PDB file of C-alpha atoms in Angstrom:
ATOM      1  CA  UNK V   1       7.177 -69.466 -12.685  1.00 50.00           C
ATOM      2  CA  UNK V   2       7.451 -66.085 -11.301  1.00 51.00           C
ATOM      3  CA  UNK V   3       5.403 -63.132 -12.097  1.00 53.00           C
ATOM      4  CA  UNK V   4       6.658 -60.076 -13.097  1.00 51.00           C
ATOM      5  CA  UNK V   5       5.928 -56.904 -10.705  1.00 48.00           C
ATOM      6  CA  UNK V   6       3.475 -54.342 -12.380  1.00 52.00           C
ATOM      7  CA  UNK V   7       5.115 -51.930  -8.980  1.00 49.00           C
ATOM      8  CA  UNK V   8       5.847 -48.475 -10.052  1.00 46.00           C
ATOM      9  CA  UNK V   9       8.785 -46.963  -8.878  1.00 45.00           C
ATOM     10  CA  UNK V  10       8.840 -45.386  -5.840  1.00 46.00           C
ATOM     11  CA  UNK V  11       8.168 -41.460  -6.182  1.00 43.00           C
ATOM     12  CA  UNK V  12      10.853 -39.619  -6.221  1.00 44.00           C
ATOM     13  CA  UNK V  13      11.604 -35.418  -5.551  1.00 46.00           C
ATOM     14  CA  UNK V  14      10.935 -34.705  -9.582  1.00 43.00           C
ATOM     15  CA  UNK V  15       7.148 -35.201  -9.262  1.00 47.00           C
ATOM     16  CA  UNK V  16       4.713 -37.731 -11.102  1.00 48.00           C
ATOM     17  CA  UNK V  17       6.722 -38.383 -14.078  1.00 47.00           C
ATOM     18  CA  UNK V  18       3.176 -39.927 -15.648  1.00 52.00           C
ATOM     19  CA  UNK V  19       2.000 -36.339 -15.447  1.00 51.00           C
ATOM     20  CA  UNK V  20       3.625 -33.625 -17.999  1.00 50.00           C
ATOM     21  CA  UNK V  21       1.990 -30.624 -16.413  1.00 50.00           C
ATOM     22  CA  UNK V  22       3.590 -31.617 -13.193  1.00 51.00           C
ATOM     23  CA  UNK V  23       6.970 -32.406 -14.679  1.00 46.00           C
ATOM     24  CA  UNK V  24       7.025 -29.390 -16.018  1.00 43.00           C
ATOM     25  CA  UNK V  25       5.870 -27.449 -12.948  1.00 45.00           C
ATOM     26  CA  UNK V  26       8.963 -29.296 -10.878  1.00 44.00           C
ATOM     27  CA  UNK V  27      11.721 -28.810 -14.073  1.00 45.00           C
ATOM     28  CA  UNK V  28      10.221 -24.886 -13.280  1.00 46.00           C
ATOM     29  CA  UNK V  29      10.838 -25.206  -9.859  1.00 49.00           C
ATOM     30  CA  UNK V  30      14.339 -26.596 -10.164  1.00 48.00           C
ATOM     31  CA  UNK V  31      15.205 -23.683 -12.535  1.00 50.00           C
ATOM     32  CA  UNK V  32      13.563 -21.076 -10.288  1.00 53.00           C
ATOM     33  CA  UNK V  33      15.712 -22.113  -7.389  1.00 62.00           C
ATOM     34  CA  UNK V  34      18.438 -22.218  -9.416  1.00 74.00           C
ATOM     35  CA  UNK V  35      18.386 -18.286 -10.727  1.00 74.00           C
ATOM     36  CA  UNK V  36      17.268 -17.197  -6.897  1.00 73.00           C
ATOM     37  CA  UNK V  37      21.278 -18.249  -5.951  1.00 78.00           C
ATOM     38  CA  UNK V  38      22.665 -16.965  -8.990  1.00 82.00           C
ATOM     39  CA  UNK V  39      24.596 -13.180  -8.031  1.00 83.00           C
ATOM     40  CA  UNK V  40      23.538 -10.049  -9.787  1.00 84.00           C
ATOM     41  CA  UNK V  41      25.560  -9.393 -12.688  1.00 84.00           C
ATOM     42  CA  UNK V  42      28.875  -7.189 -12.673  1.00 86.00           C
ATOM     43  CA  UNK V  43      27.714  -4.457 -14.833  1.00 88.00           C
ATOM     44  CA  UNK V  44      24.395  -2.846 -14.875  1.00 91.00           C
ATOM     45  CA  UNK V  45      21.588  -5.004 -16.274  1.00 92.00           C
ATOM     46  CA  UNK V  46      18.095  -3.992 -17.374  1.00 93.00           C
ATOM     47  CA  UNK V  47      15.486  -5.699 -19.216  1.00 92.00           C
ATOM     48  CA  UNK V  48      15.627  -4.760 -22.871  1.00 91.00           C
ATOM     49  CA  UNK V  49      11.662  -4.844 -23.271  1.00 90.00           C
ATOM     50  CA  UNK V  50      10.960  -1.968 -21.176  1.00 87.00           C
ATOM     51  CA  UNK V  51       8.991  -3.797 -17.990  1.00 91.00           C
ATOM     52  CA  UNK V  52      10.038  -4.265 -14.890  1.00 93.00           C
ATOM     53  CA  UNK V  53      10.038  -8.604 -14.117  1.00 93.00           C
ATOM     54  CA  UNK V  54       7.166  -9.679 -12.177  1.00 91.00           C
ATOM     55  CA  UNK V  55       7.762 -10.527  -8.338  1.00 89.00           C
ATOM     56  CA  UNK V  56       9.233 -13.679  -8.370  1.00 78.00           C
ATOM     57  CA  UNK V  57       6.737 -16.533  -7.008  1.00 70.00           C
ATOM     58  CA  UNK V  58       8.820 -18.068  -4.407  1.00 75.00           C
ATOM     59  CA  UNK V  59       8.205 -18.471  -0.293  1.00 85.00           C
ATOM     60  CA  UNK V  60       8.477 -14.881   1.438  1.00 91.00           C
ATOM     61  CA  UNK V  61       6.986 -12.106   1.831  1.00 95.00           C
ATOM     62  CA  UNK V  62       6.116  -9.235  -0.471  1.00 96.00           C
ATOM     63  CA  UNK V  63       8.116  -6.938   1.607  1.00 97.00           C
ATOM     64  CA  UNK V  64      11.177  -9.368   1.071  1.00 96.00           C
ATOM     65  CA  UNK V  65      11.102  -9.454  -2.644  1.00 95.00           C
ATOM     66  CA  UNK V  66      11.392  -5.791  -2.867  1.00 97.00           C
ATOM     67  CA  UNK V  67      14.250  -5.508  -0.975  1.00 96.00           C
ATOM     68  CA  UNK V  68      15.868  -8.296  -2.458  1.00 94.00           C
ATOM     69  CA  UNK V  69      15.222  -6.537  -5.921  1.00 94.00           C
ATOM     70  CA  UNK V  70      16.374  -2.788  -4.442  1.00 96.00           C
ATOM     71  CA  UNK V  71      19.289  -3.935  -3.219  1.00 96.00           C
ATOM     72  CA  UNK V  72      20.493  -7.440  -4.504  1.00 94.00           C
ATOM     73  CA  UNK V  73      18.909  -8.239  -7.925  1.00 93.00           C
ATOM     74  CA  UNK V  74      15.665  -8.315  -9.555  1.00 94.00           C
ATOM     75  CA  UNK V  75      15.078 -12.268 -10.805  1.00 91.00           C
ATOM     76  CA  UNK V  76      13.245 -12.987 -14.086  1.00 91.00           C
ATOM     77  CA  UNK V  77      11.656 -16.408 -13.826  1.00 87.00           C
ATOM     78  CA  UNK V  78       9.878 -15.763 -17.279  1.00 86.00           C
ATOM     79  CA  UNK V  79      13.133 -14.569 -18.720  1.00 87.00           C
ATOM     80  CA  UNK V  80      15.401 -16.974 -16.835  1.00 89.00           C
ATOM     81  CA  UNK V  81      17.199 -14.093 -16.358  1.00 91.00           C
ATOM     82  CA  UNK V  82      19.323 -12.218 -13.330  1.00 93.00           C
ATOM     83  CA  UNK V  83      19.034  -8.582 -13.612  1.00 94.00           C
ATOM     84  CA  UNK V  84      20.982  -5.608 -11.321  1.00 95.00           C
ATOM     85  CA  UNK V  85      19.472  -4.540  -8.175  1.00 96.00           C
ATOM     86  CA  UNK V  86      16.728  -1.859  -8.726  1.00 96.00           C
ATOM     87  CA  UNK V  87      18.931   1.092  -7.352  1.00 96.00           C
ATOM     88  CA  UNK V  88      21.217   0.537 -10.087  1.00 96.00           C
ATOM     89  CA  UNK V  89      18.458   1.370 -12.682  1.00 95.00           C
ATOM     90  CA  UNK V  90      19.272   4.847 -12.449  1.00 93.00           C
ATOM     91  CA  UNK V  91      17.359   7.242 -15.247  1.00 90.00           C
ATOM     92  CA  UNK V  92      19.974   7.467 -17.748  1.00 92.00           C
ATOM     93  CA  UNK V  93      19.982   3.473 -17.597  1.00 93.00           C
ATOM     94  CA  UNK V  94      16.152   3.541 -17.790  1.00 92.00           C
ATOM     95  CA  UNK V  95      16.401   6.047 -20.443  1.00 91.00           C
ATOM     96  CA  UNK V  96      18.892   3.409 -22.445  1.00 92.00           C
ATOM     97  CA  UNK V  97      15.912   0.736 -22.394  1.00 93.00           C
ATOM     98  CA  UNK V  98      13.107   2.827 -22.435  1.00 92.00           C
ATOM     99  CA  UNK V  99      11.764   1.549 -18.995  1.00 89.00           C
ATOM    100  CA  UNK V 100       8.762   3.437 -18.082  1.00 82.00           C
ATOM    101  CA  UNK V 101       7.069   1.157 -16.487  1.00 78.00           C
ATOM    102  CA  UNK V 102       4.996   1.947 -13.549  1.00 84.00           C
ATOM    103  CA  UNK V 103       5.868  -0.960 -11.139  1.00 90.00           C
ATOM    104  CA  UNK V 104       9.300   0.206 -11.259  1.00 92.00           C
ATOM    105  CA  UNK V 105       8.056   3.313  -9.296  1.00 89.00           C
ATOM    106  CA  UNK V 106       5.891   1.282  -7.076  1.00 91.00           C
ATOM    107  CA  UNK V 107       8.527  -1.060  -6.291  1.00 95.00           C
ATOM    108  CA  UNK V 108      10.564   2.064  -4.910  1.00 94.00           C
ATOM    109  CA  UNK V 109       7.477   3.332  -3.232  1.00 92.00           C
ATOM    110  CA  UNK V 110       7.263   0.396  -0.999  1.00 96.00           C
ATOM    111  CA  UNK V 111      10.650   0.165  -0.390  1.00 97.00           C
ATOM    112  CA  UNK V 112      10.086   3.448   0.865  1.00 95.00           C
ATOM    113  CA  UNK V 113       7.706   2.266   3.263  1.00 96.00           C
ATOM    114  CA  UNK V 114       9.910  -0.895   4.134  1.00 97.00           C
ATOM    115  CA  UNK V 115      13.359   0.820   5.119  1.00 97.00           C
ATOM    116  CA  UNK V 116      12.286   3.858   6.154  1.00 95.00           C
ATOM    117  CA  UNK V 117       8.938   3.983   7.850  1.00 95.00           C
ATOM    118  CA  UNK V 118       9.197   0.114   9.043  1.00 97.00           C
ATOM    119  CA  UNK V 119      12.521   0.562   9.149  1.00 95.00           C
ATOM    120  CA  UNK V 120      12.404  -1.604  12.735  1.00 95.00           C
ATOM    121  CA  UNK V 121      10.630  -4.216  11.318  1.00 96.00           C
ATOM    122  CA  UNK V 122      12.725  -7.118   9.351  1.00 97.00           C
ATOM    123  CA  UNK V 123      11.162  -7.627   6.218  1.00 97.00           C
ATOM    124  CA  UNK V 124      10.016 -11.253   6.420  1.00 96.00           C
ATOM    125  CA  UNK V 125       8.101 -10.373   9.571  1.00 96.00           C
ATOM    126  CA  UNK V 126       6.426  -7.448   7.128  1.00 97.00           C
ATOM    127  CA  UNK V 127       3.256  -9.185   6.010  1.00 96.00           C
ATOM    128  CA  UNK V 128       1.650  -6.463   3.625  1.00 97.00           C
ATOM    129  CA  UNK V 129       0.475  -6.269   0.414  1.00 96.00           C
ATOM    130  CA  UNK V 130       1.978  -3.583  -2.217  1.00 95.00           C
ATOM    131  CA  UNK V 131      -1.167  -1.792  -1.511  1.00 94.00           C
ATOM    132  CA  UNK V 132      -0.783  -0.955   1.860  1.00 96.00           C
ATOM    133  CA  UNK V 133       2.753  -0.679   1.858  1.00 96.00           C
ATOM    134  CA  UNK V 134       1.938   1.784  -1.004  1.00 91.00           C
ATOM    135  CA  UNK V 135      -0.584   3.646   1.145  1.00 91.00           C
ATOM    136  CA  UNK V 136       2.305   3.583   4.249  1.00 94.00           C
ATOM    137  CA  UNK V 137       4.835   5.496   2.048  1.00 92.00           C
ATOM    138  CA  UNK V 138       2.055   8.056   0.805  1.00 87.00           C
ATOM    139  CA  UNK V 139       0.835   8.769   4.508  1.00 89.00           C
ATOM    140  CA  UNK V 140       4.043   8.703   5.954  1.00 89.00           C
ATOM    141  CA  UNK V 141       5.215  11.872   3.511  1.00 85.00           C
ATOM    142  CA  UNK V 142       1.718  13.754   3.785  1.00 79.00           C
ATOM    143  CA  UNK V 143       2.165  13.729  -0.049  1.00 69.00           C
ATOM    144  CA  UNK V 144      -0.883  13.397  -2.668  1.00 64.00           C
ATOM    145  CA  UNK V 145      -0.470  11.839  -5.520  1.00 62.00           C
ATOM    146  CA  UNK V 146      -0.406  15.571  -7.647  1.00 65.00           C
ATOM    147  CA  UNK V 147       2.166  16.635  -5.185  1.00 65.00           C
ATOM    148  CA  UNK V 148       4.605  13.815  -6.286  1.00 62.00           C
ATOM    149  CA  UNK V 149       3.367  13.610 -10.171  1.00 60.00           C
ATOM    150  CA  UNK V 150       4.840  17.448  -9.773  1.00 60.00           C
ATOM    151  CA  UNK V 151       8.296  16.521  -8.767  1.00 59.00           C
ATOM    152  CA  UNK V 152       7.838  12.949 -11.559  1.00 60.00           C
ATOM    153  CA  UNK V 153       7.042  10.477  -9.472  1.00 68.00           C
ATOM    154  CA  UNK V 154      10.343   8.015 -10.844  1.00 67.00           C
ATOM    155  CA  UNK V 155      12.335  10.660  -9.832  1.00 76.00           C
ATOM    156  CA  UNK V 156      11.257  11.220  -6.492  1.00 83.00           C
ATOM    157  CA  UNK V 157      10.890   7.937  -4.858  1.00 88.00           C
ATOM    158  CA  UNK V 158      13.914   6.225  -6.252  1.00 92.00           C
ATOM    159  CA  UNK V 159      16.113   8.844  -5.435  1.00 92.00           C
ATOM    160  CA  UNK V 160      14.871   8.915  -1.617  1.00 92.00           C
ATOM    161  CA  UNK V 161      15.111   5.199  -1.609  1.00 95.00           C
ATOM    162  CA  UNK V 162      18.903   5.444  -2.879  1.00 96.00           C
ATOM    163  CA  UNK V 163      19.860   7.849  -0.104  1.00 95.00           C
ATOM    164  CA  UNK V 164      18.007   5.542   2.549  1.00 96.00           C
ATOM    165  CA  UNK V 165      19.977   2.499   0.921  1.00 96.00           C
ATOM    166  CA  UNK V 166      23.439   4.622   0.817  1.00 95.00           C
ATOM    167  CA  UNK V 167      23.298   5.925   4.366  1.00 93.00           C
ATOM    168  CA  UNK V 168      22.000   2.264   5.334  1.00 89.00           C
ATOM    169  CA  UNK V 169      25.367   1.165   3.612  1.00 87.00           C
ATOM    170  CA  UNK V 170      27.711   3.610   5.634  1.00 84.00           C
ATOM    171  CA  UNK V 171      26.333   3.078   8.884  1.00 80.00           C
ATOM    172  CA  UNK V 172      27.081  -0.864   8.393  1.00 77.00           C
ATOM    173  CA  UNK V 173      30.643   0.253   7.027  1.00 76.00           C
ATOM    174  CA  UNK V 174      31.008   2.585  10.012  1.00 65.00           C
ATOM    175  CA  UNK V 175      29.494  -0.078  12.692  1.00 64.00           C
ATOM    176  CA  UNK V 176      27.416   2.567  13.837  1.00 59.00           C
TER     177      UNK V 176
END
């Protein structure tokens, strides 16, 4: 007579499958990876609730999420949703969605910082927080906070961080 095996079956990549919460965190994972390789859409794209997505929780640093969402496309995990790159949420797009959310002008802040006062560091060798790379842009342009909230802040850093993008773009046209 032989006895039946009580084995389990070996593990496998999905996780414990005895353990929901962890099922769930890998079918989460599997998703997540999934929207990081998806393109940016073909027409502009904003959120239709007025907030800028959260930075997405995946392995690099803070500087490389914001220049993956300034220039490539801004990843909803909550959502599941691909959005345009941040320099395509221009202020008549903002306007359209009634974005006025306050991360959208620190994101461009700290791109700022990233492209043009780190601008010879890569950003996955960038290891700061959106504090200090906050605090970079702000010293670097000997502005004050009043000084900026005079020209509106929106305004003012994404349009410098547009013309740092665009002249980035036609010096890798050019091959200078």
């Amino acid at each position: 007579m032989t006895r039946k095996s009580k084995r389990r079956p070996q593990s496998t990549n999905y996780g414990d499958l005895d353990d929901p919460q962890e099922g769930i965190k890998t079918t989460l994972s599997i998703v997540t990876s999934s929207l990081f390789h998806q393109p940016a859409p073909l027409t502009t794209s904003l959120p239709q609730n007025g907030r800028v997505p959260k930075l997405c929780d995946y392995k690099a640093t803070v500087a490389r999420k914001i220049v993956t969402a300034f220039e490539e496309r801004v990843v909803d995990v909550e959502m599941g949703v691909v959005y345009s790159p941040l320099r395509l949420w221009n202020s008549s797009e903002r306007r359209k969605v009634n974005l006025k959310d306050s991360n959208f002008t620190v994101r461009c802040i700290c791109y700022y910082a990233i492209r043009k006062v780190l601008e010879n560091y890569d950003p996955d060798e960038i290891n700061y927080t959106i504090t200090k790379l906050r605090r970079i842009a702000l010293d670097a342009t000997n502005m004050k906070r009043s000084d900026i909230a005079a020209l509106g802040k929106q305004f003012y850093w994404f349009n410098e961080c547009v013309s740092i993008y665009n002249a980035a773009a036609f010096k890798s046209v050019k091959g200078i």
